CSV table of C-alpha atoms in Angstrom, one decimal:
chain,number,residue,atom,x,y,z
A,43,MET,CA,0.0,0.0,0.0
A,44,PHE,CA,2.8,2.4,1.0
A,45,SER,CA,4.9,1.4,-2.0
A,46,SER,CA,1.9,2.1,-4.3
A,47,THR,CA,1.3,5.5,-2.8
A,48,LEU,CA,5.0,6.4,-3.1
A,49,GLN,CA,5.0,5.4,-6.7
A,50,ASN,CA,2.0,7.5,-7.5
A,51,THR,CA,3.5,10.5,-5.7
A,52,LYS,CA,6.7,10.2,-7.8
A,53,LYS,CA,4.6,10.0,-11.0
A,54,LEU,CA,2.7,13.1,-9.9
A,55,GLN,CA,5.9,14.9,-9.2
A,56,GLN,CA,7.2,14.0,-12.6
A,57,VAL,CA,4.0,15.3,-14.3
A,58,CYS,CA,4.3,18.6,-12.3
A,59,ARG,CA,7.9,19.0,-13.5
A,60,GLN,CA,6.8,18.5,-17.0
A,61,LEU,CA,4.0,21.0,-16.7
A,62,HIS,CA,6.4,23.5,-15.1
A,63,SER,CA,8.8,23.1,-17.9
A,64,ALA,CA,6.1,23.5,-20.5
A,65,ALA,CA,4.9,26.7,-18.7
A,66,LEU,CA,8.4,28.1,-18.9
A,67,LYS,CA,8.5,27.5,-22.6
A,68,VAL,CA,5.1,29.2,-23.1
A,69,ALA,CA,6.3,32.2,-21.0
A,70,VAL,CA,9.1,32.9,-23.5
A,71,SER,CA,7.1,31.9,-26.6
A,72,PRO,CA,7.1,34.5,-29.4
A,73,GLN,CA,3.3,34.4,-29.4
A,74,TYR,CA,3.3,35.9,-25.9
A,75,GLU,CA,5.9,38.5,-26.8
A,76,GLU,CA,3.8,39.6,-29.7
A,77,SER,CA,0.5,39.3,-28.0
A,78,VAL,CA,-2.0,42.1,-27.4
A,79,THR,CA,-1.9,41.5,-23.7
A,80,ASN,CA,1.9,41.9,-23.7
A,81,THR,CA,1.6,45.3,-25.4
A,82,PHE,CA,-0.8,46.4,-22.7
A,83,ALA,CA,1.6,45.2,-20.0
A,84,SER,CA,4.5,47.0,-21.7
A,85,PHE,CA,2.5,50.2,-21.9
A,86,ILE,CA,1.8,50.1,-18.2
A,87,THR,CA,5.5,49.6,-17.2
A,88,ASP,CA,7.0,51.9,-19.8
A,89,ILE,CA,4.8,55.0,-19.7
A,90,ARG,CA,6.4,58.0,-17.9
A,91,PRO,CA,5.1,61.4,-16.6
A,92,GLU,CA,6.9,63.2,-19.4
A,93,HIS,CA,4.7,61.2,-21.9
A,94,LEU,CA,1.6,63.1,-20.7
A,95,SER,CA,0.7,66.0,-22.9
A,96,ASP,CA,-0.5,69.3,-21.5
A,97,ILE,CA,-4.1,68.6,-22.7
A,98,VAL,CA,-4.0,65.1,-21.0
A,99,ARG,CA,-2.8,66.6,-17.8
A,100,HIS,CA,-5.4,69.4,-17.9
A,101,ARG,CA,-8.3,67.0,-18.6
A,102,SER,CA,-7.3,64.4,-16.2
A,103,LYS,CA,-6.9,66.8,-13.3
A,104,ARG,CA,-10.4,68.1,-14.0
A,105,MET,CA,-11.7,64.5,-13.9
A,106,ILE,CA,-9.9,63.8,-10.6
A,107,LEU,CA,-11.3,66.9,-9.0
A,108,ASP,CA,-14.8,66.2,-10.1
A,109,ASN,CA,-14.6,62.6,-9.0
A,110,ILE,CA,-13.4,63.6,-5.5
A,111,GLY,CA,-16.3,66.0,-5.3
A,112,VAL,CA,-19.0,63.5,-6.2
A,113,GLY,CA,-17.4,61.1,-3.8
A,114,LEU,CA,-17.6,63.6,-1.0
A,115,VAL,CA,-21.3,64.4,-1.5
A,116,GLY,CA,-21.9,60.6,-2.0
A,117,THR,CA,-21.0,60.1,1.7
A,118,THR,CA,-24.3,61.6,2.6
A,119,THR,CA,-26.3,58.7,1.0
A,120,HIS,CA,-28.0,55.7,2.5
A,121,VAL,CA,-26.1,53.2,0.3
A,122,PHE,CA,-22.7,54.7,1.5
A,123,ASN,CA,-23.7,54.3,5.1
A,124,ILE,CA,-24.7,50.7,4.6
A,125,ILE,CA,-21.4,49.8,2.9
A,126,LEU,CA,-19.3,51.9,5.4
A,127,GLN,CA,-20.9,50.0,8.4
A,128,TYR,CA,-20.3,46.7,6.6
A,129,CYS,CA,-16.6,47.6,6.0
A,130,GLN,CA,-16.1,48.7,9.6
A,131,ASP,CA,-17.6,45.4,10.8
A,132,LEU,CA,-15.2,43.5,8.5
A,133,HIS,CA,-12.3,45.5,9.8
A,134,SER,CA,-13.2,45.1,13.5
A,135,SER,CA,-13.5,41.3,12.9
A,136,GLY,CA,-10.0,41.1,11.7
A,137,TYR,CA,-10.4,41.4,7.9
A,138,GLY,CA,-7.9,43.9,6.5
A,139,ASN,CA,-6.0,44.9,9.6
A,140,THR,CA,-3.7,47.3,7.8
A,141,ALA,CA,-5.8,50.5,8.5
A,142,VAL,CA,-3.8,53.1,6.6
A,143,SER,CA,-6.3,54.4,4.0
A,144,SER,CA,-8.8,57.3,4.5
A,145,VAL,CA,-12.5,57.2,4.1
A,146,TYR,CA,-14.1,60.2,2.4
A,147,GLY,CA,-15.8,62.6,4.8
A,148,ARG,CA,-15.0,60.6,8.0
A,149,LYS,CA,-12.5,62.3,10.2
A,150,ASP,CA,-9.7,60.0,11.5
A,151,LEU,CA,-11.5,56.8,10.2
A,152,MET,CA,-9.0,54.5,8.4
A,153,LEU,CA,-9.5,51.2,6.7
A,154,SER,CA,-7.4,48.7,4.8
A,155,PRO,CA,-6.6,50.0,1.3
A,156,THR,CA,-9.0,47.6,-0.4
A,157,LEU,CA,-11.9,48.4,2.0
A,158,ALA,CA,-11.2,52.1,1.7
A,159,ALA,CA,-11.2,51.9,-2.1
A,160,TYR,CA,-14.4,49.9,-1.9
A,161,VAL,CA,-16.4,52.3,0.3
A,162,ASN,CA,-15.0,55.4,-1.4
A,163,GLY,CA,-15.9,53.9,-4.8
A,164,VAL,CA,-19.4,53.3,-3.7
A,165,ALA,CA,-19.6,56.9,-2.5
A,166,VAL,CA,-18.5,58.1,-6.0
A,167,HIS,CA,-21.4,56.3,-7.8
A,168,SER,CA,-24.0,56.5,-5.0
A,169,MET,CA,-25.8,59.3,-6.8
A,170,ASP,CA,-24.8,58.5,-10.4
A,171,PHE,CA,-23.1,61.9,-10.4
A,172,ASP,CA,-19.7,60.8,-11.8
A,173,ASP,CA,-18.1,61.4,-15.2
A,174,THR,CA,-19.0,59.5,-18.3
A,175,TRP,CA,-17.0,58.7,-21.5
A,176,HIS,CA,-17.6,57.3,-24.9
A,177,PRO,CA,-17.9,54.4,-25.4
A,178,ALA,CA,-20.1,54.4,-22.4
A,179,THR,CA,-18.5,54.0,-19.0
A,180,HIS,CA,-17.7,55.9,-15.8
A,181,PRO,CA,-13.9,55.9,-16.0
A,182,SER,CA,-12.7,57.9,-13.0
A,183,GLY,CA,-14.7,56.2,-10.2
A,184,ALA,CA,-12.9,52.9,-10.7
A,185,VAL,CA,-9.5,54.4,-10.6
A,186,VAL,CA,-9.3,57.4,-8.2
A,187,PRO,CA,-10.3,55.7,-5.0
A,188,SER,CA,-8.0,52.8,-5.8
A,189,ILE,CA,-4.8,54.9,-6.3
A,190,LEU,CA,-5.6,57.2,-3.4
A,191,ALA,CA,-5.9,54.3,-1.0
A,192,LEU,CA,-2.8,52.7,-2.4
A,193,SER,CA,-0.8,55.9,-2.2
A,194,GLN,CA,-1.3,55.8,1.6
A,195,LEU,CA,-0.2,52.2,1.8
A,196,LEU,CA,2.9,52.9,-0.2
A,197,SER,CA,3.8,56.1,1.7
A,198,LYS,CA,4.9,53.9,4.6
A,199,GLU,CA,8.0,53.0,2.5
A,200,LYS,CA,8.3,55.8,0.0
A,201,ARG,CA,6.7,59.0,-1.0
A,202,ILE,CA,4.3,58.9,-4.0
A,203,SER,CA,4.5,62.1,-5.9
A,204,GLY,CA,1.7,63.9,-7.7
A,205,GLU,CA,3.4,63.1,-11.0
A,206,ASP,CA,3.3,59.4,-10.0
A,207,LEU,CA,-0.4,59.5,-9.2
A,208,LEU,CA,-1.2,61.5,-12.4
A,209,THR,CA,0.6,58.9,-14.5
A,210,ALA,CA,-1.1,55.9,-12.8
A,211,TYR,CA,-4.5,57.6,-13.2
A,212,ASN,CA,-4.0,58.1,-16.9
A,213,VAL,CA,-2.8,54.5,-17.3
A,214,GLY,CA,-6.1,53.3,-15.7
A,215,ILE,CA,-8.2,55.6,-17.9
A,216,GLU,CA,-6.3,54.7,-21.1
A,217,VAL,CA,-6.7,50.9,-20.6
A,218,GLN,CA,-10.4,51.3,-20.1
A,219,GLY,CA,-10.8,53.3,-23.3
A,220,ARG,CA,-8.7,51.0,-25.4
A,221,LEU,CA,-10.5,47.9,-24.3
A,222,MET,CA,-13.9,49.5,-25.2
A,223,CYS,CA,-12.6,50.5,-28.7
A,224,PHE,CA,-12.2,46.8,-29.5
A,225,SER,CA,-16.0,46.4,-29.8
A,226,LYS,CA,-18.6,48.2,-31.8
A,227,GLU,CA,-21.2,46.9,-29.3
A,228,ALA,CA,-19.5,49.0,-26.6
A,229,LYS,CA,-20.2,52.2,-28.4
A,230,ASN,CA,-24.0,52.0,-27.6
A,231,ILE,CA,-25.8,52.3,-24.3
A,232,PRO,CA,-25.1,48.9,-22.7
A,233,LYS,CA,-27.7,46.1,-22.5
A,234,LYS,CA,-25.9,43.2,-20.9
A,235,PHE,CA,-23.5,44.4,-18.2
A,236,HIS,CA,-22.6,47.7,-16.6
A,237,PRO,CA,-19.3,48.7,-18.4
A,238,PRO,CA,-17.4,50.2,-15.3
A,239,SER,CA,-17.8,46.8,-13.6
A,240,VAL,CA,-15.8,45.3,-16.4
A,241,VAL,CA,-13.4,47.8,-17.9
A,242,GLY,CA,-13.3,49.8,-14.7
A,243,THR,CA,-11.9,46.7,-12.9
A,244,MET,CA,-9.2,46.4,-15.6
A,245,GLY,CA,-8.4,50.1,-15.3
A,246,SER,CA,-8.1,50.0,-11.5
A,247,ALA,CA,-5.7,47.0,-11.8
A,248,ALA,CA,-3.6,48.7,-14.5
A,249,ALA,CA,-3.4,52.0,-12.4
A,250,ALA,CA,-2.5,50.1,-9.2
A,251,ALA,CA,0.1,48.0,-11.1
A,252,LYS,CA,1.7,51.2,-12.3
A,253,LEU,CA,1.8,52.7,-8.8
A,254,LEU,CA,3.2,49.5,-7.4
A,255,SER,CA,5.9,49.5,-10.1
A,256,LEU,CA,5.1,45.9,-11.2
A,257,ASN,CA,7.2,44.4,-13.9
A,258,LYS,CA,5.8,43.5,-17.3
A,259,GLU,CA,5.0,39.9,-16.3
A,260,GLN,CA,3.3,41.0,-13.1
A,261,CYS,CA,1.2,43.6,-15.1
A,262,THR,CA,0.1,40.8,-17.4
A,263,HIS,CA,-1.1,38.7,-14.4
A,264,ALA,CA,-2.7,41.8,-12.8
A,265,LEU,CA,-4.9,42.3,-15.9
A,266,ALA,CA,-5.7,38.6,-16.2
A,267,ILE,CA,-6.7,38.3,-12.5
A,268,ALA,CA,-8.8,41.4,-12.8
A,269,ALA,CA,-10.7,39.9,-15.7
A,270,SER,CA,-11.7,37.0,-13.4
A,271,LEU,CA,-13.1,39.5,-10.9
A,272,ALA,CA,-15.1,41.7,-13.4
A,273,GLY,CA,-18.7,42.0,-14.3
A,274,ALA,CA,-22.2,43.1,-13.1
A,275,PRO,CA,-25.5,42.7,-14.9
A,276,MET,CA,-27.6,45.7,-16.1
A,277,ALA,CA,-30.6,44.3,-14.3
A,278,ASN,CA,-29.1,45.9,-11.1
A,279,ALA,CA,-29.1,49.4,-12.7
A,280,ALA,CA,-31.5,51.8,-10.9
A,281,THR,CA,-31.2,49.8,-7.7
A,282,LEU,CA,-29.3,50.4,-4.5
A,283,SER,CA,-26.8,47.9,-5.7
A,284,LYS,CA,-25.6,49.8,-8.8
A,285,PRO,CA,-23.0,51.9,-6.8
A,286,LEU,CA,-21.5,48.6,-5.8
A,287,HIS,CA,-20.4,48.2,-9.4
A,288,ILE,CA,-17.9,51.1,-9.1
A,289,GLY,CA,-17.0,50.1,-5.5
A,290,ASN,CA,-16.2,46.6,-6.6
A,291,ALA,CA,-14.3,47.8,-9.7
A,292,THR,CA,-11.9,49.9,-7.7
A,293,ARG,CA,-11.5,47.4,-4.9
A,294,LEU,CA,-11.1,44.3,-7.0
A,295,GLY,CA,-8.8,45.9,-9.5
A,296,LEU,CA,-6.6,47.0,-6.6
A,297,GLU,CA,-6.7,43.4,-5.2
A,298,ALA,CA,-5.7,42.0,-8.6
A,299,ALA,CA,-2.6,44.2,-8.7
A,300,LEU,CA,-1.7,43.4,-5.1
A,301,LEU,CA,-2.1,39.6,-5.7
A,302,ALA,CA,0.1,39.9,-8.8
A,303,SER,CA,2.7,41.6,-6.8
A,304,ARG,CA,2.7,38.5,-4.5
A,305,GLY,CA,3.2,36.0,-7.3
A,306,MET,CA,-0.4,35.2,-8.3
A,307,GLU,CA,-0.6,34.2,-11.9
A,308,ALA,CA,-3.3,34.0,-14.6
A,309,ASN,CA,-3.7,33.6,-18.4
A,310,ALA,CA,-1.0,35.6,-20.2
A,311,LEU,CA,-3.3,36.0,-23.3
A,312,ILE,CA,-6.3,37.4,-21.4
A,313,LEU,CA,-6.8,40.3,-23.8
A,314,ASP,CA,-6.1,38.4,-27.0
A,315,TYR,CA,-8.7,36.7,-29.2
A,316,VAL,CA,-8.1,33.0,-28.8
A,317,PRO,CA,-10.7,30.9,-30.7
A,318,GLY,CA,-12.4,28.4,-28.5
A,319,CYS,CA,-11.0,29.9,-25.2
A,320,ALA,CA,-12.8,33.1,-24.2
A,321,GLY,CA,-10.7,35.7,-22.4
A,322,PHE,CA,-11.8,39.3,-22.3
A,323,SER,CA,-13.9,38.4,-25.4
A,324,ALA,CA,-16.3,36.8,-22.9
A,325,PHE,CA,-17.8,40.3,-22.3
A,326,TYR,CA,-18.2,41.4,-26.0
A,327,GLY,CA,-19.6,39.4,-28.8
A,328,ASP,CA,-17.7,41.4,-31.4
A,329,TYR,CA,-14.4,41.6,-29.7
A,330,HIS,CA,-11.5,42.4,-32.0
A,331,PRO,CA,-8.4,43.4,-30.0
A,332,LYS,CA,-5.4,45.3,-31.4
A,333,SER,CA,-1.9,45.8,-30.0
A,334,LEU,CA,-1.2,48.9,-28.1
A,335,SER,CA,1.4,51.3,-29.5
A,336,PRO,CA,4.6,51.5,-27.5
A,337,ALA,CA,4.7,54.1,-24.7
A,338,GLY,CA,6.7,57.3,-25.5
A,339,GLU,CA,6.5,60.9,-26.3
A,340,ASP,CA,4.6,60.2,-29.6
A,341,TYR,CA,2.0,58.1,-27.9
A,342,GLU,CA,-1.5,59.7,-28.2
A,343,PHE,CA,-3.8,59.1,-25.3
A,344,LEU,CA,-7.5,58.7,-26.0
A,345,LEU,CA,-8.2,61.4,-23.5
A,346,GLU,CA,-6.2,63.8,-25.8
A,347,LYS,CA,-8.6,63.0,-28.7
A,348,GLN,CA,-11.8,63.1,-26.8
A,349,ASP,CA,-12.9,65.0,-23.6
A,350,ILE,CA,-15.1,63.7,-20.9
A,351,ALA,CA,-18.8,64.4,-19.9
A,352,PHE,CA,-19.4,66.0,-16.5
A,353,LYS,CA,-22.9,65.9,-15.1
A,354,SER,CA,-24.7,69.0,-13.8
A,355,PHE,CA,-27.1,66.9,-11.7
A,356,PRO,CA,-27.0,63.3,-10.3
A,357,ALA,CA,-28.6,61.0,-12.8
A,358,HIS,CA,-28.0,58.7,-15.7
A,359,LEU,CA,-26.2,60.6,-18.5
A,360,GLY,CA,-29.2,60.1,-20.9
A,361,MET,CA,-31.3,62.3,-18.6
A,362,HIS,CA,-29.2,65.3,-19.3
A,363,TRP,CA,-30.4,65.6,-22.9
A,364,ILE,CA,-34.1,65.3,-21.9
A,365,ALA,CA,-33.8,67.7,-19.0
A,366,ASP,CA,-32.1,70.4,-21.1
A,367,ALA,CA,-34.8,69.9,-23.8
A,368,SER,CA,-37.5,70.2,-21.1
A,369,VAL,CA,-36.1,73.4,-19.8
A,370,SER,CA,-35.9,74.8,-23.3
A,371,VAL,CA,-39.6,74.1,-24.1
A,372,ARG,CA,-40.6,75.4,-20.6
A,373,ASN,CA,-38.8,78.7,-21.5
A,374,ARG,CA,-40.7,78.8,-24.8
A,375,LEU,CA,-44.0,78.4,-23.0
A,376,ILE,CA,-43.1,81.2,-20.5
A,377,ASN,CA,-42.0,83.5,-23.2
A,378,HIS,CA,-45.2,83.0,-25.1
A,379,TYR,CA,-47.8,82.8,-22.3
A,380,GLY,CA,-46.0,84.7,-19.5
A,381,SER,CA,-45.9,81.7,-17.2
A,382,PHE,CA,-45.7,77.9,-17.1
A,383,ASN,CA,-49.1,76.3,-16.3
A,384,PRO,CA,-48.9,72.5,-15.9
A,385,SER,CA,-52.7,72.2,-16.0
A,386,ALA,CA,-52.8,73.6,-19.6
A,387,ILE,CA,-50.8,70.6,-20.8
A,388,GLN,CA,-52.7,67.9,-22.7
A,389,SER,CA,-49.7,65.6,-23.4
A,390,ILE,CA,-45.9,65.4,-23.2
A,391,ILE,CA,-44.1,63.6,-25.9
A,392,LEU,CA,-40.5,62.5,-25.3
A,393,ARG,CA,-38.5,61.5,-28.4
A,394,VAL,CA,-35.7,59.5,-27.0
A,395,PRO,CA,-33.6,56.4,-27.9
A,396,VAL,CA,-34.9,52.9,-27.2
A,397,SER,CA,-33.3,51.9,-23.8
A,398,LYS,CA,-35.4,49.8,-21.6
A,399,TYR,CA,-33.7,50.4,-18.3
A,400,ILE,CA,-34.1,54.2,-18.4
A,401,ASN,CA,-37.8,54.0,-19.5
A,402,ARG,CA,-39.5,54.2,-16.1
A,403,PRO,CA,-42.9,55.8,-16.2
A,404,TYR,CA,-43.5,55.9,-12.4
A,405,PRO,CA,-40.2,55.5,-10.5
A,406,GLU,CA,-40.7,54.4,-6.9
A,407,SER,CA,-37.2,55.1,-5.6
A,408,GLU,CA,-34.5,57.7,-6.0
A,409,HIS,CA,-32.4,55.2,-7.9
A,410,GLU,CA,-35.2,54.5,-10.3
A,411,ALA,CA,-35.9,58.2,-10.7
A,412,ARG,CA,-32.2,58.8,-11.7
A,413,HIS,CA,-32.9,56.3,-14.5
A,414,SER,CA,-36.2,57.7,-15.7
A,415,PHE,CA,-36.7,59.8,-18.8
A,416,GLN,CA,-40.2,60.6,-17.6
A,417,PHE,CA,-39.2,61.7,-14.1
A,418,ASN,CA,-36.4,64.0,-15.2
A,419,ALA,CA,-38.4,65.6,-18.0
A,420,CYS,CA,-41.3,66.4,-15.8
A,421,THR,CA,-39.1,67.6,-12.9
A,422,ALA,CA,-37.3,70.0,-15.3
A,423,LEU,CA,-40.6,71.2,-16.7
A,424,LEU,CA,-42.0,71.9,-13.2
A,425,ASP,CA,-38.9,73.4,-11.6
A,426,GLY,CA,-36.8,74.7,-14.5
A,427,GLU,CA,-33.9,72.4,-13.5
A,428,VAL,CA,-33.0,69.1,-12.0
A,429,ASN,CA,-30.7,69.0,-9.0
A,430,ILE,CA,-29.7,66.9,-6.0
A,431,SER,CA,-32.8,67.7,-4.0
A,432,SER,CA,-35.0,66.7,-7.0
A,433,PHE,CA,-34.6,63.1,-5.9
A,434,ASN,CA,-35.6,63.4,-2.2
A,435,ASP,CA,-38.9,61.9,-1.1
A,436,ASP,CA,-40.8,65.2,-0.9
A,437,ASN,CA,-40.0,66.2,-4.4
A,438,MET,CA,-40.5,62.7,-5.9
A,439,HIS,CA,-44.0,62.3,-4.5
A,440,ARG,CA,-45.4,65.7,-5.4
A,441,PRO,CA,-49.0,65.5,-6.7
A,442,ASP,CA,-48.3,68.0,-9.6
A,443,LEU,CA,-45.3,65.9,-10.6
A,444,HIS,CA,-47.4,62.7,-10.8
A,445,SER,CA,-50.1,64.6,-12.7
A,446,LEU,CA,-47.5,65.4,-15.4
A,447,LEU,CA,-46.1,61.9,-15.4
A,448,LYS,CA,-49.5,60.6,-16.4
A,449,LYS,CA,-49.4,62.8,-19.5
A,450,VAL,CA,-46.1,61.4,-20.9
A,451,VAL,CA,-45.8,59.4,-24.0
A,452,LEU,CA,-42.5,58.0,-25.4
A,453,GLU,CA,-41.6,58.0,-29.0
A,454,HIS,CA,-38.4,56.4,-30.5
A,455,PRO,CA,-37.4,58.0,-33.8
A,456,GLU,CA,-35.2,55.8,-36.0
A,457,ASP,CA,-32.5,58.4,-36.1
A,458,ASN,CA,-32.3,58.7,-32.4
A,459,VAL,CA,-29.9,55.9,-31.5
A,460,ALA,CA,-28.9,54.7,-28.0
A,461,ASN,CA,-25.4,56.2,-28.3
A,462,PHE,CA,-24.0,59.0,-26.1
A,463,ASP,CA,-22.2,60.5,-29.1
A,464,LYS,CA,-25.2,60.6,-31.4
A,465,MET,CA,-28.4,60.7,-29.4
A,466,TYR,CA,-30.6,63.7,-28.8
A,467,GLY,CA,-33.5,64.6,-26.6
A,468,GLU,CA,-36.7,66.2,-27.8
A,469,VAL,CA,-39.7,67.3,-25.8
A,470,VAL,CA,-43.0,68.1,-27.4
A,471,ILE,CA,-45.7,69.9,-25.3
A,472,VAL,CA,-49.2,69.6,-26.7
A,473,LEU,CA,-51.5,72.1,-25.0
A,474,LYS,CA,-55.3,71.7,-24.4
A,475,ASP,CA,-55.9,74.7,-26.7
A,476,GLY,CA,-54.1,72.8,-29.5
A,477,ASP,CA,-50.9,74.8,-29.4
A,478,VAL,CA,-47.6,72.8,-29.7
A,479,LYS,CA,-44.2,73.8,-28.4
A,480,ILE,CA,-41.0,71.8,-29.0
A,481,GLY,CA,-37.6,71.8,-27.2
A,482,ARG,CA,-34.6,69.8,-28.5
A,483,THR,CA,-31.0,69.2,-27.2
A,484,ASP,CA,-28.3,67.6,-29.3
A,485,THR,CA,-25.4,68.4,-27.0
A,486,PHE,CA,-26.0,69.4,-23.3
A,487,TYR,CA,-23.7,71.6,-21.4
A,488,GLY,CA,-21.1,69.3,-19.8
A,489,HIS,CA,-20.9,66.9,-22.8
A,490,TRP,CA,-17.5,66.3,-24.3
A,491,ARG,CA,-18.5,68.4,-27.3
A,492,ASN,CA,-19.6,71.3,-24.9
A,493,PRO,CA,-17.3,70.9,-21.9
A,494,LEU,CA,-17.8,72.7,-18.6
A,495,SER,CA,-15.8,75.9,-18.0
A,496,ARG,CA,-13.4,76.0,-15.2
A,497,GLU,CA,-15.8,78.2,-13.3
A,498,SER,CA,-18.7,75.7,-13.7
A,499,LEU,CA,-16.5,72.8,-12.7
A,500,LEU,CA,-15.3,74.5,-9.6
A,501,LYS,CA,-18.8,75.6,-8.7
A,502,LYS,CA,-20.0,71.9,-8.9
A,503,PHE,CA,-17.0,70.7,-6.9
A,504,ARG,CA,-17.4,73.3,-4.1
A,505,SER,CA,-21.1,72.6,-3.9
A,506,ASN,CA,-20.5,68.9,-3.5
A,507,ALA,CA,-17.5,69.1,-1.2
A,508,LEU,CA,-19.0,71.6,1.2
A,509,HIS,CA,-21.6,69.0,2.2
A,510,VAL,CA,-18.8,67.3,4.3
A,511,LEU,CA,-15.7,69.6,4.3
A,512,GLU,CA,-14.9,73.0,5.7
A,513,GLU,CA,-14.4,75.8,3.2
A,514,GLY,CA,-10.7,76.0,3.8
A,515,GLN,CA,-10.3,72.3,3.2
A,516,VAL,CA,-12.2,72.6,0.0
A,517,GLU,CA,-9.9,75.3,-1.3
A,518,ASP,CA,-6.9,73.3,-0.3
A,519,VAL,CA,-8.1,70.3,-2.3
A,520,ILE,CA,-8.6,72.4,-5.3
A,521,GLU,CA,-5.1,73.8,-5.1
A,522,MET,CA,-3.5,70.4,-4.6
A,523,VAL,CA,-5.3,68.8,-7.5
A,524,GLU,CA,-4.8,71.7,-9.9
A,525,ASN,CA,-1.1,71.8,-9.0
A,526,MET,CA,-0.6,68.0,-8.9
A,527,GLU,CA,2.8,68.1,-10.5
A,528,SER,CA,4.3,70.0,-7.6
A,529,VAL,CA,2.9,67.7,-4.9
A,530,SER,CA,5.8,65.7,-3.4
A,531,ASP,CA,3.7,63.4,-1.2
A,532,VAL,CA,0.3,62.7,-2.7
A,533,SER,CA,-0.8,60.6,0.3
A,534,GLN,CA,-1.7,63.9,1.9
A,535,LEU,CA,-4.6,64.3,-0.6
A,536,PRO,CA,-6.8,61.5,0.8
A,537,LEU,CA,-6.1,62.7,4.3
A,538,SER,CA,-7.4,66.1,3.3
A,539,LEU,CA,-10.7,64.5,2.3
A,540,GLN,CA,-11.7,63.4,5.8
């Protein structure tokens, strides 16, 4: 019996040696050196601060500042408090004992880097107030909480400069954008999964890998590990769980990089198209990856070619077209009749793209309201704007609002496609006397084709940040972010957000 077991053990050891030898041969195989995944890993390791152009620096600092602001106001929400209590309970029970990373808006409260990234990521998306890109995703929320938390962990051994953070941030943004460019499907408003839960996880892993100074092989594994941790179904949009998508993306991407730094391995062809063996292609039916150009002064970041969309109120991006169009037609009515009279309206026609999860005639929660063409149109008609308070219980359940909601009809013109670069919002008001007024928006203020001015961005940031910080703290954060290149120890930034 013992002899048989020993013989089986020796055979098993022999097989293991053979597999190890084969793995080594694969690791140096030319197909891996020339793979798409390898070019992404090379980009992460090779990109330097001097490769960031002035326009990339300018745009990315605006994005970081806006993301911090929406994260700060997000700490006032119910979902944030649920997740914060959960993370504190985990911490007190021994999970994540390295309490070195700050929690937004909570003085002197520290958690482990992954838990801090998680709870701050949830705060960022708790109101659906964070930036949006094309193809559709929320790029900053998955990256900023990750690298801020990691900067505090790394500061125990070395100082992380503002230049380091800015470079890592742009690595995380670029990886997300390039991955979405590999699919035509990704260019339209999503139907299957929430994009930041997928590409955001990859972006967080890439940014963290850069900040950790992982080598090329480790970066490959970080991306591959992250792919195994990615994904969230669109069915959870407009629910309390949607903010978890961003929280998980930032947390799990960071965990993937930390695991890779400890020797965890995964498929080295994760971003390549391998017939019969789905890697990242599992997320997109029309996935056609291309190699990434080498990092250098001639490398052109996607952020250089296309700006970002900033939201003026906390709701799904599609709502901004319809809200602007509603304000436009409201003003037409006031100019013509001298006032806005809801009781004079016979019907309200909204001409919008077909998108089931943002067609919600009678939303029952704030999260449903943030994803309702009907709610945002009627709110804008009644109030002349949509803002943070529009989604509180008192405003949501107004009788005059519900009276307008009953008059709404949706139409889906063939030329109005579910694509943030091509869609429009049109509102037609049919009055009881037969008069008709129309408002239309092709590009709202804050869209990448019509970006916010510095004054508007700072106004939004101050308004959001002042919910939890003192005025002096708010101005210090603005100065630090706008002068990121001169910051010698960026771990002071998350400390200033408490």
